[in-house]
CSV table of C-alpha atoms in Angstrom, one decimal:
chain,number,residue,atom,x,y,z
A,5,UNK,CA,-167.2,-133.0,-28.7
A,6,UNK,CA,-166.1,-132.2,-32.2
A,7,UNK,CA,-165.6,-128.5,-31.3
A,8,UNK,CA,-163.4,-129.4,-28.4
A,9,UNK,CA,-161.1,-131.6,-30.7
A,10,UNK,CA,-161.0,-128.7,-33.1
A,11,UNK,CA,-159.8,-126.2,-30.5
A,12,UNK,CA,-157.1,-128.6,-29.3
A,13,UNK,CA,-155.8,-129.1,-32.8
A,14,UNK,CA,-155.8,-125.4,-33.5
A,15,UNK,CA,-153.8,-124.8,-30.3
A,16,UNK,CA,-151.2,-127.4,-31.1
A,17,UNK,CA,-150.8,-126.0,-34.6
A,18,UNK,CA,-150.2,-122.5,-33.2
A,19,UNK,CA,-147.5,-123.8,-30.7
A,20,UNK,CA,-145.7,-125.7,-33.5
A,21,UNK,CA,-145.6,-122.6,-35.8
A,22,UNK,CA,-144.2,-120.4,-32.9
A,23,UNK,CA,-141.4,-122.9,-32.2
A,24,UNK,CA,-140.5,-123.0,-35.9
A,25,UNK,CA,-140.4,-119.2,-36.1
A,26,UNK,CA,-138.2,-119.1,-33.0
A,27,UNK,CA,-135.8,-121.7,-34.5
A,28,UNK,CA,-135.5,-119.6,-37.6
A,29,UNK,CA,-134.7,-116.3,-35.7
A,30,UNK,CA,-130.9,-116.6,-35.6
A,31,UNK,CA,-130.7,-117.2,-39.3
A,32,UNK,CA,-132.4,-113.9,-40.2
A,33,UNK,CA,-130.7,-111.7,-37.5
A,34,UNK,CA,-127.5,-109.8,-38.6
A,35,UNK,CA,-124.2,-111.3,-37.7
A,36,UNK,CA,-122.2,-109.3,-35.0
A,37,UNK,CA,-119.6,-107.0,-36.4
A,38,UNK,CA,-116.0,-107.5,-35.4
A,39,UNK,CA,-114.2,-104.8,-33.4
A,40,UNK,CA,-110.5,-104.2,-33.2
A,41,UNK,CA,-108.7,-102.1,-30.7
A,42,UNK,CA,-106.4,-99.5,-32.3
A,43,UNK,CA,-102.9,-100.8,-32.8
A,44,UNK,CA,-100.2,-99.5,-30.4
A,45,UNK,CA,-97.8,-96.9,-31.8
A,46,UNK,CA,-94.2,-97.8,-32.5
A,47,UNK,CA,-92.2,-95.7,-30.1
A,48,UNK,CA,-88.7,-96.2,-31.6
A,49,UNK,CA,-85.9,-97.6,-29.6
A,50,UNK,CA,-82.1,-97.3,-29.6
A,51,UNK,CA,-80.5,-94.7,-31.8
A,52,UNK,CA,-77.0,-93.5,-32.8
A,53,UNK,CA,-76.3,-89.8,-33.3
A,54,UNK,CA,-73.7,-87.5,-34.8
A,55,UNK,CA,-73.3,-83.7,-34.5
A,56,UNK,CA,-71.2,-80.9,-35.9
A,57,UNK,CA,-71.5,-77.4,-34.6
A,58,UNK,CA,-70.2,-73.8,-34.4
A,59,UNK,CA,-69.1,-72.6,-30.9
A,60,UNK,CA,-69.1,-69.1,-29.4
A,61,UNK,CA,-67.2,-69.0,-26.1
A,62,UNK,CA,-67.3,-66.4,-23.4
A,63,UNK,CA,-65.3,-66.0,-20.2
A,64,UNK,CA,-63.5,-63.5,-18.0
A,65,UNK,CA,-59.7,-63.4,-17.5
A,66,UNK,CA,-58.7,-63.3,-13.9
A,67,UNK,CA,-55.3,-62.9,-12.0
A,68,UNK,CA,-54.6,-62.6,-8.3
A,69,UNK,CA,-52.9,-59.3,-8.9
A,70,UNK,CA,-56.4,-57.8,-9.8
A,71,UNK,CA,-57.1,-57.9,-6.1
A,72,UNK,CA,-54.5,-55.2,-5.5
A,73,UNK,CA,-56.0,-52.7,-8.0
A,74,UNK,CA,-58.0,-49.9,-6.4
A,75,UNK,CA,-61.7,-50.1,-6.7
A,76,UNK,CA,-62.8,-48.8,-10.2
A,77,UNK,CA,-59.2,-48.9,-11.4
A,78,UNK,CA,-59.3,-51.9,-13.6
A,79,UNK,CA,-60.6,-51.8,-17.2
A,80,UNK,CA,-60.8,-55.0,-19.3
A,81,UNK,CA,-61.1,-54.0,-22.9
A,82,UNK,CA,-61.8,-56.0,-26.0
A,83,UNK,CA,-61.7,-59.4,-24.3
A,84,UNK,CA,-63.1,-62.3,-26.2
A,85,UNK,CA,-62.6,-65.7,-27.9
A,86,UNK,CA,-62.7,-66.5,-31.6
A,87,UNK,CA,-65.3,-68.9,-32.8
A,88,UNK,CA,-64.7,-72.7,-33.0
A,89,UNK,CA,-66.2,-76.0,-34.1
A,90,UNK,CA,-67.4,-79.0,-32.2
A,91,UNK,CA,-67.7,-82.7,-33.3
A,92,UNK,CA,-69.8,-85.1,-31.4
A,93,UNK,CA,-71.2,-88.7,-31.3
A,94,UNK,CA,-73.6,-90.4,-29.0
A,95,UNK,CA,-76.1,-93.2,-28.3
A,96,UNK,CA,-79.6,-92.8,-27.1
A,97,UNK,CA,-83.0,-94.4,-26.5
A,98,UNK,CA,-86.5,-93.2,-27.5
A,99,UNK,CA,-88.8,-94.2,-24.6
A,100,UNK,CA,-92.1,-93.1,-26.1
A,101,UNK,CA,-93.5,-90.5,-28.5
A,102,UNK,CA,-92.3,-87.5,-26.4
A,103,UNK,CA,-89.4,-88.5,-24.2
A,104,UNK,CA,-85.8,-89.6,-25.2
A,105,UNK,CA,-82.4,-89.5,-23.7
A,106,UNK,CA,-78.8,-89.9,-24.9
A,107,UNK,CA,-75.2,-89.9,-23.8
A,108,UNK,CA,-72.9,-87.7,-26.0
A,109,UNK,CA,-69.2,-87.0,-26.2
A,110,UNK,CA,-67.6,-84.2,-28.2
A,111,UNK,CA,-64.3,-82.6,-29.1
A,112,UNK,CA,-64.3,-78.8,-29.2
A,113,UNK,CA,-61.6,-77.2,-31.4
A,114,UNK,CA,-59.1,-74.6,-30.2
A,115,UNK,CA,-60.4,-71.1,-29.7
A,116,UNK,CA,-58.0,-68.1,-29.3
A,117,UNK,CA,-58.3,-65.4,-26.6
A,118,UNK,CA,-57.2,-61.8,-26.8
A,119,UNK,CA,-57.8,-58.8,-24.5
A,120,UNK,CA,-56.3,-55.7,-22.9
A,121,UNK,CA,-56.3,-54.7,-19.3
A,122,UNK,CA,-55.6,-51.2,-18.0
A,123,UNK,CA,-55.0,-51.0,-14.2
A,124,UNK,CA,-54.7,-47.5,-12.7
A,125,UNK,CA,-52.9,-46.8,-9.5
A,126,UNK,CA,-52.1,-43.5,-7.7
A,127,UNK,CA,-49.2,-42.1,-9.7
A,128,UNK,CA,-49.0,-44.9,-12.3
A,129,UNK,CA,-50.9,-47.1,-14.8
A,130,UNK,CA,-50.3,-50.5,-16.2
A,131,UNK,CA,-51.4,-51.8,-19.6
A,132,UNK,CA,-51.4,-55.6,-20.4
A,133,UNK,CA,-52.2,-57.2,-23.7
A,134,UNK,CA,-53.0,-60.9,-23.5
A,135,UNK,CA,-53.2,-63.8,-25.9
A,136,UNK,CA,-54.0,-67.4,-25.3
A,137,UNK,CA,-56.7,-70.0,-25.9
A,138,UNK,CA,-58.0,-73.5,-25.0
A,139,UNK,CA,-59.4,-76.7,-26.3
A,140,UNK,CA,-61.9,-79.0,-24.6
A,141,UNK,CA,-63.7,-82.4,-24.5
A,142,UNK,CA,-67.3,-82.5,-23.2
A,143,UNK,CA,-69.4,-85.5,-22.1
A,144,UNK,CA,-73.0,-85.1,-21.3
A,145,UNK,CA,-76.1,-87.2,-20.3
A,146,UNK,CA,-79.1,-85.5,-21.9
A,147,UNK,CA,-82.8,-85.8,-21.6
A,148,UNK,CA,-85.3,-84.3,-24.2
A,149,UNK,CA,-89.0,-83.6,-24.4
A,150,UNK,CA,-90.4,-83.7,-28.0
A,151,UNK,CA,-93.3,-81.2,-28.2
A,152,UNK,CA,-95.4,-82.7,-31.0
A,153,UNK,CA,-95.0,-83.1,-34.7
A,154,UNK,CA,-96.4,-80.9,-37.5
A,155,UNK,CA,-95.5,-81.5,-41.2
A,156,UNK,CA,-92.7,-83.9,-40.0
A,157,UNK,CA,-91.2,-81.2,-37.9
A,158,UNK,CA,-90.8,-81.8,-34.1
A,159,UNK,CA,-89.7,-79.0,-31.8
A,160,UNK,CA,-87.9,-80.1,-28.7
A,161,UNK,CA,-86.2,-78.9,-25.5
A,162,UNK,CA,-83.7,-80.6,-23.2
A,163,UNK,CA,-81.2,-80.4,-20.5
A,164,UNK,CA,-77.8,-82.2,-19.9
A,165,UNK,CA,-75.3,-82.7,-17.2
A,166,UNK,CA,-71.8,-84.1,-17.3
A,167,UNK,CA,-68.1,-83.1,-17.4
A,168,UNK,CA,-65.8,-80.8,-19.4
A,169,UNK,CA,-62.1,-81.3,-19.7
A,170,UNK,CA,-60.5,-77.9,-20.6
A,171,UNK,CA,-56.9,-77.6,-21.7
A,172,UNK,CA,-55.4,-74.1,-22.0
A,173,UNK,CA,-52.8,-73.6,-24.7
A,174,UNK,CA,-50.6,-71.1,-22.8
A,175,UNK,CA,-51.1,-67.4,-22.0
A,176,UNK,CA,-48.8,-64.5,-23.0
A,177,UNK,CA,-48.9,-61.1,-21.3
A,178,UNK,CA,-47.1,-58.2,-23.0
A,179,UNK,CA,-47.2,-55.3,-20.4
A,180,UNK,CA,-46.2,-51.7,-20.3
A,181,UNK,CA,-46.0,-49.2,-17.4
A,182,UNK,CA,-47.1,-45.6,-17.9
A,183,UNK,CA,-46.9,-42.3,-16.0
A,184,UNK,CA,-50.2,-40.4,-15.3
A,185,UNK,CA,-49.2,-38.2,-18.2
A,186,UNK,CA,-49.1,-41.2,-20.5
A,187,UNK,CA,-45.4,-41.6,-21.0
A,188,UNK,CA,-43.9,-45.1,-21.1
A,189,UNK,CA,-41.5,-45.8,-18.3
A,190,UNK,CA,-40.9,-49.5,-18.7
A,191,UNK,CA,-42.4,-52.8,-19.6
A,192,UNK,CA,-42.5,-56.5,-18.8
A,193,UNK,CA,-43.6,-59.7,-20.6
A,194,UNK,CA,-44.9,-62.9,-19.0
A,195,UNK,CA,-45.8,-66.4,-20.3
A,196,UNK,CA,-47.8,-69.1,-18.5
A,197,UNK,CA,-47.9,-72.7,-19.7
A,198,UNK,CA,-51.1,-74.4,-20.5
A,199,UNK,CA,-52.8,-76.8,-18.0
A,200,UNK,CA,-55.7,-79.2,-17.9
A,201,UNK,CA,-58.7,-79.3,-15.5
A,202,UNK,CA,-62.0,-81.3,-15.5
A,203,UNK,CA,-65.1,-79.5,-14.3
A,204,UNK,CA,-68.8,-80.2,-13.8
A,205,UNK,CA,-70.7,-79.1,-17.0
A,206,UNK,CA,-74.3,-78.5,-17.7
A,207,UNK,CA,-76.3,-77.6,-20.9
A,208,UNK,CA,-79.7,-76.5,-22.1
A,209,UNK,CA,-81.0,-77.5,-25.5
A,210,UNK,CA,-83.7,-76.2,-27.9
A,211,UNK,CA,-84.3,-77.1,-31.5
A,212,UNK,CA,-86.3,-78.8,-34.2
A,213,UNK,CA,-86.1,-82.2,-35.7
A,214,UNK,CA,-87.1,-83.4,-39.2
A,215,UNK,CA,-88.0,-87.0,-39.6
A,216,UNK,CA,-86.8,-88.1,-43.1
A,217,UNK,CA,-88.1,-91.6,-42.6
A,218,UNK,CA,-88.7,-94.1,-39.8
A,219,UNK,CA,-85.0,-94.6,-39.2
A,220,UNK,CA,-83.4,-91.3,-40.0
A,221,UNK,CA,-83.9,-87.8,-38.4
A,222,UNK,CA,-82.1,-84.5,-38.9
A,223,UNK,CA,-81.8,-81.9,-36.1
A,224,UNK,CA,-81.0,-78.2,-36.0
A,225,UNK,CA,-80.4,-77.1,-32.4
A,226,UNK,CA,-79.2,-74.4,-30.1
A,227,UNK,CA,-77.3,-75.2,-26.9
A,228,UNK,CA,-76.1,-73.2,-24.0
A,229,UNK,CA,-73.1,-74.9,-22.3
A,230,UNK,CA,-71.5,-74.0,-19.0
A,231,UNK,CA,-68.0,-75.5,-18.5
A,232,UNK,CA,-66.7,-73.7,-15.3
A,233,UNK,CA,-63.2,-72.3,-14.9
A,234,UNK,CA,-60.0,-73.0,-16.9
A,235,UNK,CA,-56.5,-72.7,-15.3
A,236,UNK,CA,-52.9,-72.2,-16.5
A,237,UNK,CA,-49.7,-73.9,-15.3
A,238,UNK,CA,-46.2,-72.7,-14.5
A,239,UNK,CA,-45.3,-69.2,-15.6
A,240,UNK,CA,-42.5,-66.6,-15.5
A,241,UNK,CA,-41.5,-63.3,-17.0
A,242,UNK,CA,-39.1,-63.4,-19.9
A,243,UNK,CA,-36.3,-62.2,-17.7
A,244,UNK,CA,-36.8,-65.2,-15.4
A,245,UNK,CA,-38.5,-63.3,-12.6
A,246,UNK,CA,-42.1,-64.0,-11.3
A,247,UNK,CA,-41.5,-67.7,-11.7
A,248,UNK,CA,-44.0,-70.1,-10.2
A,249,UNK,CA,-47.6,-71.4,-10.6
A,250,UNK,CA,-49.7,-69.0,-12.6
A,251,UNK,CA,-52.9,-67.6,-11.1
A,252,UNK,CA,-54.3,-66.7,-14.5
A,253,UNK,CA,-57.7,-68.2,-15.1
A,254,UNK,CA,-60.6,-68.1,-17.6
A,255,UNK,CA,-63.5,-67.9,-15.3
A,256,UNK,CA,-67.2,-68.6,-16.0
A,257,UNK,CA,-66.5,-70.3,-19.4
A,258,UNK,CA,-69.7,-70.7,-21.3
A,259,UNK,CA,-70.5,-71.3,-25.0
A,260,UNK,CA,-73.6,-70.7,-27.2
A,261,UNK,CA,-73.5,-73.3,-29.9
A,262,UNK,CA,-75.4,-74.0,-33.1
A,263,UNK,CA,-75.4,-77.7,-34.0
A,264,UNK,CA,-76.5,-79.8,-37.0
A,265,UNK,CA,-77.1,-83.4,-36.0
A,266,UNK,CA,-78.5,-86.7,-37.4
A,267,UNK,CA,-80.1,-89.6,-35.6
A,268,UNK,CA,-80.3,-93.1,-36.9
A,269,UNK,CA,-82.6,-95.5,-35.2
A,270,UNK,CA,-80.6,-98.7,-35.4
A,271,UNK,CA,-82.6,-101.1,-33.3
A,272,UNK,CA,-86.3,-100.6,-33.5
A,273,UNK,CA,-88.4,-102.0,-30.7
A,274,UNK,CA,-91.1,-104.3,-32.0
A,275,UNK,CA,-94.5,-103.2,-30.9
A,276,UNK,CA,-96.5,-105.6,-28.7
A,277,UNK,CA,-98.9,-107.9,-30.6
A,278,UNK,CA,-102.4,-106.6,-31.3
A,279,UNK,CA,-105.1,-107.5,-28.7
A,280,UNK,CA,-107.4,-110.5,-29.4
A,281,UNK,CA,-110.4,-109.9,-31.6
A,282,UNK,CA,-113.4,-108.6,-29.7
A,283,UNK,CA,-116.8,-109.2,-31.1
A,284,UNK,CA,-119.8,-107.2,-30.3
A,285,UNK,CA,-123.1,-108.9,-29.7
């Protein structure tokens, strides 16, 4: 009987010690470590921009009289425009780390045109020396893809569509007639007034941006700009003949521009609040 009581007492003591050990377990286990999700990146927001650039225009002079020249009989020599400058402003939005868009407007300074045409007919030839020019306003909606950032430099590409208002500044034609032997037999001079036209315009951009700080970025960019056709107004020869609407045009006007621009992020978008604390364990 005494041995049975001893065994019961020993079993009870063992159960009590196991329960005490289990109660002490949480106090000696390591506390779970906190885990935070990575904070979201600030993707920018609204920005203002300004640009100044150098323009290099190209185009072809056209007149309805060219249709009467025999095939292969027209030579257009030394045609071209002088360089000019552009001044632009705009407002845009940075949607995320790689995509942004803006609306821009710019004034393009006057560029001068000069060229010489030689038209050869059976028994005669005509030489015309032209001078003229144009100014323009251009408005574009642009979209850009930023291609990543290395050492604060971000290359980008983009496209734009919009409108170009082109105003010609008048065209003067000083012409001479020649015999096949080269002797001068007469001449004529003609002047056409300037005129304004608004065309569809499109552009392609490529460049690199340098982020000075979170709110200020500098850009160096190349742009190809297509502005369509420019027209001229009423014209007449200096003797009063050939009076009427002029058919002279600058066709296929394009420009290859180099621009220096700045972007100022004026209204940063606040990033969303961090996610709640998640504990492991």
